[in-house]
Every structure is written in structure tokens, then in C-alpha cells.
Coordinates of C-alpha atoms in Angstrom, one line a residue:
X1 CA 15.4 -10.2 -27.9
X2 CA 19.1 -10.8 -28.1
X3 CA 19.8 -14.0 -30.1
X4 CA 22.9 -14.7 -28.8
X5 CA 22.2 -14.8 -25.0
X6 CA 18.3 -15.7 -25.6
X7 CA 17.3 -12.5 -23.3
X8 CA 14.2 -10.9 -23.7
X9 CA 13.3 -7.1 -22.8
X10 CA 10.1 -5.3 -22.9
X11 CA 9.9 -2.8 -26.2
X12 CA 8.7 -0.3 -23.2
X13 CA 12.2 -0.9 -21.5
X14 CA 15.1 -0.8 -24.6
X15 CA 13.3 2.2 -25.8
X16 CA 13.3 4.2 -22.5
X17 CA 15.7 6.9 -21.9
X18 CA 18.7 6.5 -19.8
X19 CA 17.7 9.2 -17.5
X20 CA 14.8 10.7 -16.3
X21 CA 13.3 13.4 -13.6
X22 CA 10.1 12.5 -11.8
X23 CA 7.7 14.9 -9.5
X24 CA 7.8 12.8 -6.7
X25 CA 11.6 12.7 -6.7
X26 CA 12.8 15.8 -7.6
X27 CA 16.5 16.3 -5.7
X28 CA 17.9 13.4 -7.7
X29 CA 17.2 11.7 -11.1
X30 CA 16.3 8.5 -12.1
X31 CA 18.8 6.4 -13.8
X32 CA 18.1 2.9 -16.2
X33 CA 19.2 0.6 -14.3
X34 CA 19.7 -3.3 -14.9
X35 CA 19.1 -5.6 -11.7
X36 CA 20.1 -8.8 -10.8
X37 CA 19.1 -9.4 -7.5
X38 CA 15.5 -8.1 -7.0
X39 CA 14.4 -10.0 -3.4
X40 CA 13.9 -6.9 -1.4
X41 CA 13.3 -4.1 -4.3
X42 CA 10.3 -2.7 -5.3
X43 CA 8.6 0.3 -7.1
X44 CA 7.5 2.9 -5.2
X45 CA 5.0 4.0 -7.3
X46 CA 2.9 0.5 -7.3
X47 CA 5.0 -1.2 -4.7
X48 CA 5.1 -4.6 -7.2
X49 CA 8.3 -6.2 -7.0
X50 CA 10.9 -4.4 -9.5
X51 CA 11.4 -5.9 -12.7
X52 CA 14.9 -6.9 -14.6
X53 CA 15.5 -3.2 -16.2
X54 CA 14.0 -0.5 -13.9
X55 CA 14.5 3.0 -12.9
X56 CA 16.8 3.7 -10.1
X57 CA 18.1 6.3 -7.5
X58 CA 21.4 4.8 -6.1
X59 CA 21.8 8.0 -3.8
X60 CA 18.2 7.4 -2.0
X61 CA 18.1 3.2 -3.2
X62 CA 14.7 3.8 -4.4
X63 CA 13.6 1.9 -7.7
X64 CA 10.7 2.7 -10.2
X65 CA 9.0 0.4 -13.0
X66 CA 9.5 1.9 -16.0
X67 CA 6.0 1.2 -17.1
X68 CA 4.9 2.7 -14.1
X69 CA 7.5 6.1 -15.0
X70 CA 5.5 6.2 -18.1
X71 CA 2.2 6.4 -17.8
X72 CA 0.5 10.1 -17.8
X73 CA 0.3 11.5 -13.8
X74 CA -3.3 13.4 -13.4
X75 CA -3.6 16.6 -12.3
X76 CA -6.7 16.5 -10.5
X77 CA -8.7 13.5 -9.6
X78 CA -12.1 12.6 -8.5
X79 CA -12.6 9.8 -5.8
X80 CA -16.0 10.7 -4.2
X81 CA -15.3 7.2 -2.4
X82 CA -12.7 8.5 -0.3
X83 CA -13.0 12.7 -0.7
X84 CA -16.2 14.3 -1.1
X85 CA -14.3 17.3 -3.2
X86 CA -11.7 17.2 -6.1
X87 CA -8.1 16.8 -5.2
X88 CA -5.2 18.2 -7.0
X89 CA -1.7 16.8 -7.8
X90 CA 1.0 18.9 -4.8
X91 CA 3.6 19.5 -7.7
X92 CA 6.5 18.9 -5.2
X93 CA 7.7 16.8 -2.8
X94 CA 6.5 17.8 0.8
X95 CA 6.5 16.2 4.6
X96 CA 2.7 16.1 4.3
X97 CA 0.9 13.7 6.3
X98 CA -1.7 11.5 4.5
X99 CA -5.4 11.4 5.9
X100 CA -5.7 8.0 4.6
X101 CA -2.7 6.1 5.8
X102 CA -1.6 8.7 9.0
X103 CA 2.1 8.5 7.3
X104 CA 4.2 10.8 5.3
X105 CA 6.1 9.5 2.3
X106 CA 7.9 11.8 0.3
X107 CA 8.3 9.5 -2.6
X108 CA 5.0 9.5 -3.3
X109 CA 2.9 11.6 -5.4
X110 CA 0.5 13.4 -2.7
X111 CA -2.9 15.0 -3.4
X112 CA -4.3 17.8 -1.9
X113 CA -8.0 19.1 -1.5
X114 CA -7.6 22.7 -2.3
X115 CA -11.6 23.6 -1.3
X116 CA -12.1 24.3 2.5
X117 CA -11.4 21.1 3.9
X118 CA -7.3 19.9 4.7
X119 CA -7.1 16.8 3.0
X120 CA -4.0 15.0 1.8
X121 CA -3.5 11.5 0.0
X122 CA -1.0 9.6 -1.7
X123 CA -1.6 8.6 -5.0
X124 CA -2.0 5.3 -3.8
X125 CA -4.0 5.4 -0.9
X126 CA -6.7 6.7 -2.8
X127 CA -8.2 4.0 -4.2
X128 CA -7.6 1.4 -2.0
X129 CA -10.0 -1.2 -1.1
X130 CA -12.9 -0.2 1.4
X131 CA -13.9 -3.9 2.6
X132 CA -11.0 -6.6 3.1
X133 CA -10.1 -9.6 4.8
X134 CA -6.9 -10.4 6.5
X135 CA -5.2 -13.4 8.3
X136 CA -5.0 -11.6 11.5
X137 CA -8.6 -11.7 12.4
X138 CA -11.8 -13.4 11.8
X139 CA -14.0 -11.4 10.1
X140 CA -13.7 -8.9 7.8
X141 CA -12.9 -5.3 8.5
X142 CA -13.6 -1.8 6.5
X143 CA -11.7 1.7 5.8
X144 CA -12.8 4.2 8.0
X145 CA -11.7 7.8 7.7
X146 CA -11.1 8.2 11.3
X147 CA -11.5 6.9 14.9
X148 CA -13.8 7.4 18.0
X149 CA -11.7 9.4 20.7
X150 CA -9.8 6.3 22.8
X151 CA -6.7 4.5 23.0
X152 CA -6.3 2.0 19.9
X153 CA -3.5 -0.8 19.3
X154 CA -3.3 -1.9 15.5
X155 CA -4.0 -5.9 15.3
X156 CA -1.4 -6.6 13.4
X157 CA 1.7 -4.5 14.5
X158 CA 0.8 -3.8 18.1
X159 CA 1.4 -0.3 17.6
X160 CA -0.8 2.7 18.8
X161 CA -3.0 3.8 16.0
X162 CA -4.1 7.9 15.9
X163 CA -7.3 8.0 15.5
X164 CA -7.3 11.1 13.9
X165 CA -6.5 9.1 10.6
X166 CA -7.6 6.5 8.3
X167 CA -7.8 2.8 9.8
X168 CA -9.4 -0.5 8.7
X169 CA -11.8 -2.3 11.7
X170 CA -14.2 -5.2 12.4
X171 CA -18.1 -3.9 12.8
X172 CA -18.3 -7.5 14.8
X173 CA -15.3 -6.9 17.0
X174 CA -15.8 -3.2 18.9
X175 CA -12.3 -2.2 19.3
X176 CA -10.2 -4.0 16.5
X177 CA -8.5 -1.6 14.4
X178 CA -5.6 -1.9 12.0
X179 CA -3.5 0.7 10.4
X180 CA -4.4 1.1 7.1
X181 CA -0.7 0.0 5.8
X182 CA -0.5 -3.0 8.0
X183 CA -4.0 -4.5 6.2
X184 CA -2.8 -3.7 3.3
X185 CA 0.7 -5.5 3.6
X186 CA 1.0 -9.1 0.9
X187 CA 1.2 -11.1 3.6
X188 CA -2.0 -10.2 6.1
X189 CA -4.5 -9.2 2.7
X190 CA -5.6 -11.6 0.2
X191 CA -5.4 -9.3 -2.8
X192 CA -9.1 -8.7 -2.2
X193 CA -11.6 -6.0 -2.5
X194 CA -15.1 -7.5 -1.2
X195 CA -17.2 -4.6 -0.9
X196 CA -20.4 -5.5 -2.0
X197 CA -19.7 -9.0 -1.9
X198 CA -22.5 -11.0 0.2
X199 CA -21.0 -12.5 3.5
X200 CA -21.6 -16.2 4.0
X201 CA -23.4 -17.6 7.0
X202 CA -20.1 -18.9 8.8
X203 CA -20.2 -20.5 12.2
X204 CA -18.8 -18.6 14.9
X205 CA -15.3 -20.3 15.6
X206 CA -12.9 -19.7 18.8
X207 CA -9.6 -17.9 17.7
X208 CA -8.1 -20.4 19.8
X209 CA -7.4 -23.6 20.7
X210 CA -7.1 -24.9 24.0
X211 CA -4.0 -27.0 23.8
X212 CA -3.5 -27.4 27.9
X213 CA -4.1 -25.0 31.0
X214 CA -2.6 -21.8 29.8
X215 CA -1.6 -23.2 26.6
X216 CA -3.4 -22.2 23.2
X217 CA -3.0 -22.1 19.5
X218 CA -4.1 -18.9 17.9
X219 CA -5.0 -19.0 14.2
X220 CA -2.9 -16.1 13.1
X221 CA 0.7 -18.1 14.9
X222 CA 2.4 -21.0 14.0
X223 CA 3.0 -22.1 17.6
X224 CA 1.6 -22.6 20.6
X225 CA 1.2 -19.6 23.1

């Protein structure tokens, strides 16, 4: 710490170099960067809100812990949760859709399966939760790696869900699907993972209330619809 000002920094931080290269960002390096005004910047490595000193590409505005630039990036990993074979680290960045999440993210360390099957995950899709609950529905939903043939609208963002790829839905509710990003967002999941967690008994409750004729209020809005 700096006795003169009273700041504190991480031994992790002041000891980091000023400039780094990482795998999942290739075309431009990383610079040490010191921020002031962190609202709406976060890592894109653990997607945690960025910290005072962090890593930073001003050309593509993308910031990195420098905890999380640290750590040791595995080669191959073993998930039999998600992947029934090993999957191996794509040592480049590459417009390759992910199985588990349906998007492509380039600044994300992707895995591929390099056996028979074509399977692709970001490094952190892999171990997300299997059994959540969120503030857009009642009950709780699971991951699933994919989606019966059909037309599907994600409950949270409205938006048409492919069913090819991974998705979160309600065993109760036939038809409910959310996109696996959308459950996942801090403001719809509690932080959760309750696989394997007993369910309580809980009485069957309307979504709504009946305010007047064609007037409700639904639990996941503020006002009435």
C-alpha cells in the first residue's frame, strides 16, 4: 500500500507485467490498465465485474482480471457432465458456435471434441449449473443439450430459441425454455446450483393476480398488465 494516498493493491496486480498476449485474444495485447469507472466493465474470462487495476484492450474495449490472466489455461479437460468425451483447448480464436450456449464468442477460450462427435464449448459454459431457479418462472428449470423439433420462444428474452442447442426448461411447464445465457444472467439466477437439492412441497400458486377484468399483476413485472 502507498502510505501517502492510503491505496491498496493486490501483490498479484503491482507485480504483473505491463503487457501481455492471451489465446483468446490474439490480434491485439493486453495492456495494465488502471480504472476508475468500472459500472459497465467486466472480465471476459469470469464475467465478475472488473477490478481497480485490470487488463485491457482499448482497440476491442474488452477488460481481463488479472487474477483471472494468471491462472494456468488447461489443455484438455474432462466434464463427463456435459461431454461424454475429452475436449481439447482450439489454440486460436475462431467463429465457432458453442453447443452449450448456441452463440459464438471469439473472446472466449473454446473447446473442441476432437473424437467423432462435433462438439464445441466455451470455457465457461462448461461447467455451468445443470438445475437452477430464476425470477421469471415458477419452478425450477434444467440444462438440456438440445430441444424437441418445434418452434420455441426463450421466457426471458422473447426471442426464438434453436433447438439444435443447449437450453434451460421447466419438466412442470411443457414448453418453457430459456436460452442458456438468459438463465444464467445476475439478475434472473440466484447464484444457485440446486441439483441434487430436494424440492419442497410448495403450493401451486397463480402467476397472476387478477387486479380487474383484463387487468393482472404478473410476479416477474413490477406493474400491472
Amino acid at each position: 500500500f502507498c502510505v501517502e494516498c492510503d491505496k491498496r493493491y493486490h501483490k498479484e496486480c503491482v507485480e504483473s507485467p505491463v503487457e501481455i498476449s492471451y489465446p483468446s485474444h490474439l490480434k491485439h495485447s493486453l495492456k495494465l490498465y488502471l480504472s476508475e469507472d468500472r459500472s459497465n466493465q467486466y472480465c471476459i474470462l469470469c464475467r465478475e465485474k472488473a477490478d481497480i487495476m485490470v487488463y485491457h484492450c482499448s482497440l476491442c474495449d474488452v477488460y481481463m482480471h488479472v487474477v483471472c490472466a494468471q491462472k494456468t489455461i488447461p489443455i484438455f479437460i474432462d466434464q463427463p457432465i456435459r461431454h461424454d468425451h475429452t475436449l481439447t483447448l482450439f489454440p486460436r480464436q475462431a467463429s465457432l458456435t458453442c453447443n452449450i450456449c448456441g452463440l459464438v464468442n471469439k473472446l472466449h477460450l473454446t473447446y473442441v471434441c476432437r473424437s467423432i462427435c462435433d462438439f464445441v464449448a466455451h470455457s465457461d459454459c462448461i461447467f455451468i449449473p445443470h438445475t437452477i431457479r430464476i425470477s421469471r418462472h415458477h419452478h425450477r428449470i434444467s440444462f438440456v443439450s438440445s430441444l424437441p423439433l418445434g418452434d420455441w420462444s426463450c421466457g426471458v428474452c422473447r426471442r426464438e430459441v434453436d433447438c439444435g442447442y443447449g437450453a434451460y426448461t421447466c419438466d412442470v411447464c411443457l414448453g418453457y425454455a430459456v436460452h442458456t445465457r438468459c438463465a444464467l444472467r445476475y439478475d434472473i439466477w440466484d447464484g444457485k446450483e440446486l441439483e441434487g437439492i430436494p424440492e419442497e412441497d410448495e403450493e401451486d400458486i397463480d402467476p397472476f393476480e387478477k387486479i380487474a377484468d383484463g387487468v393482472i399483476l404478473h410476479f416477474s413485472h413490477g406493474h400491472h398488465l
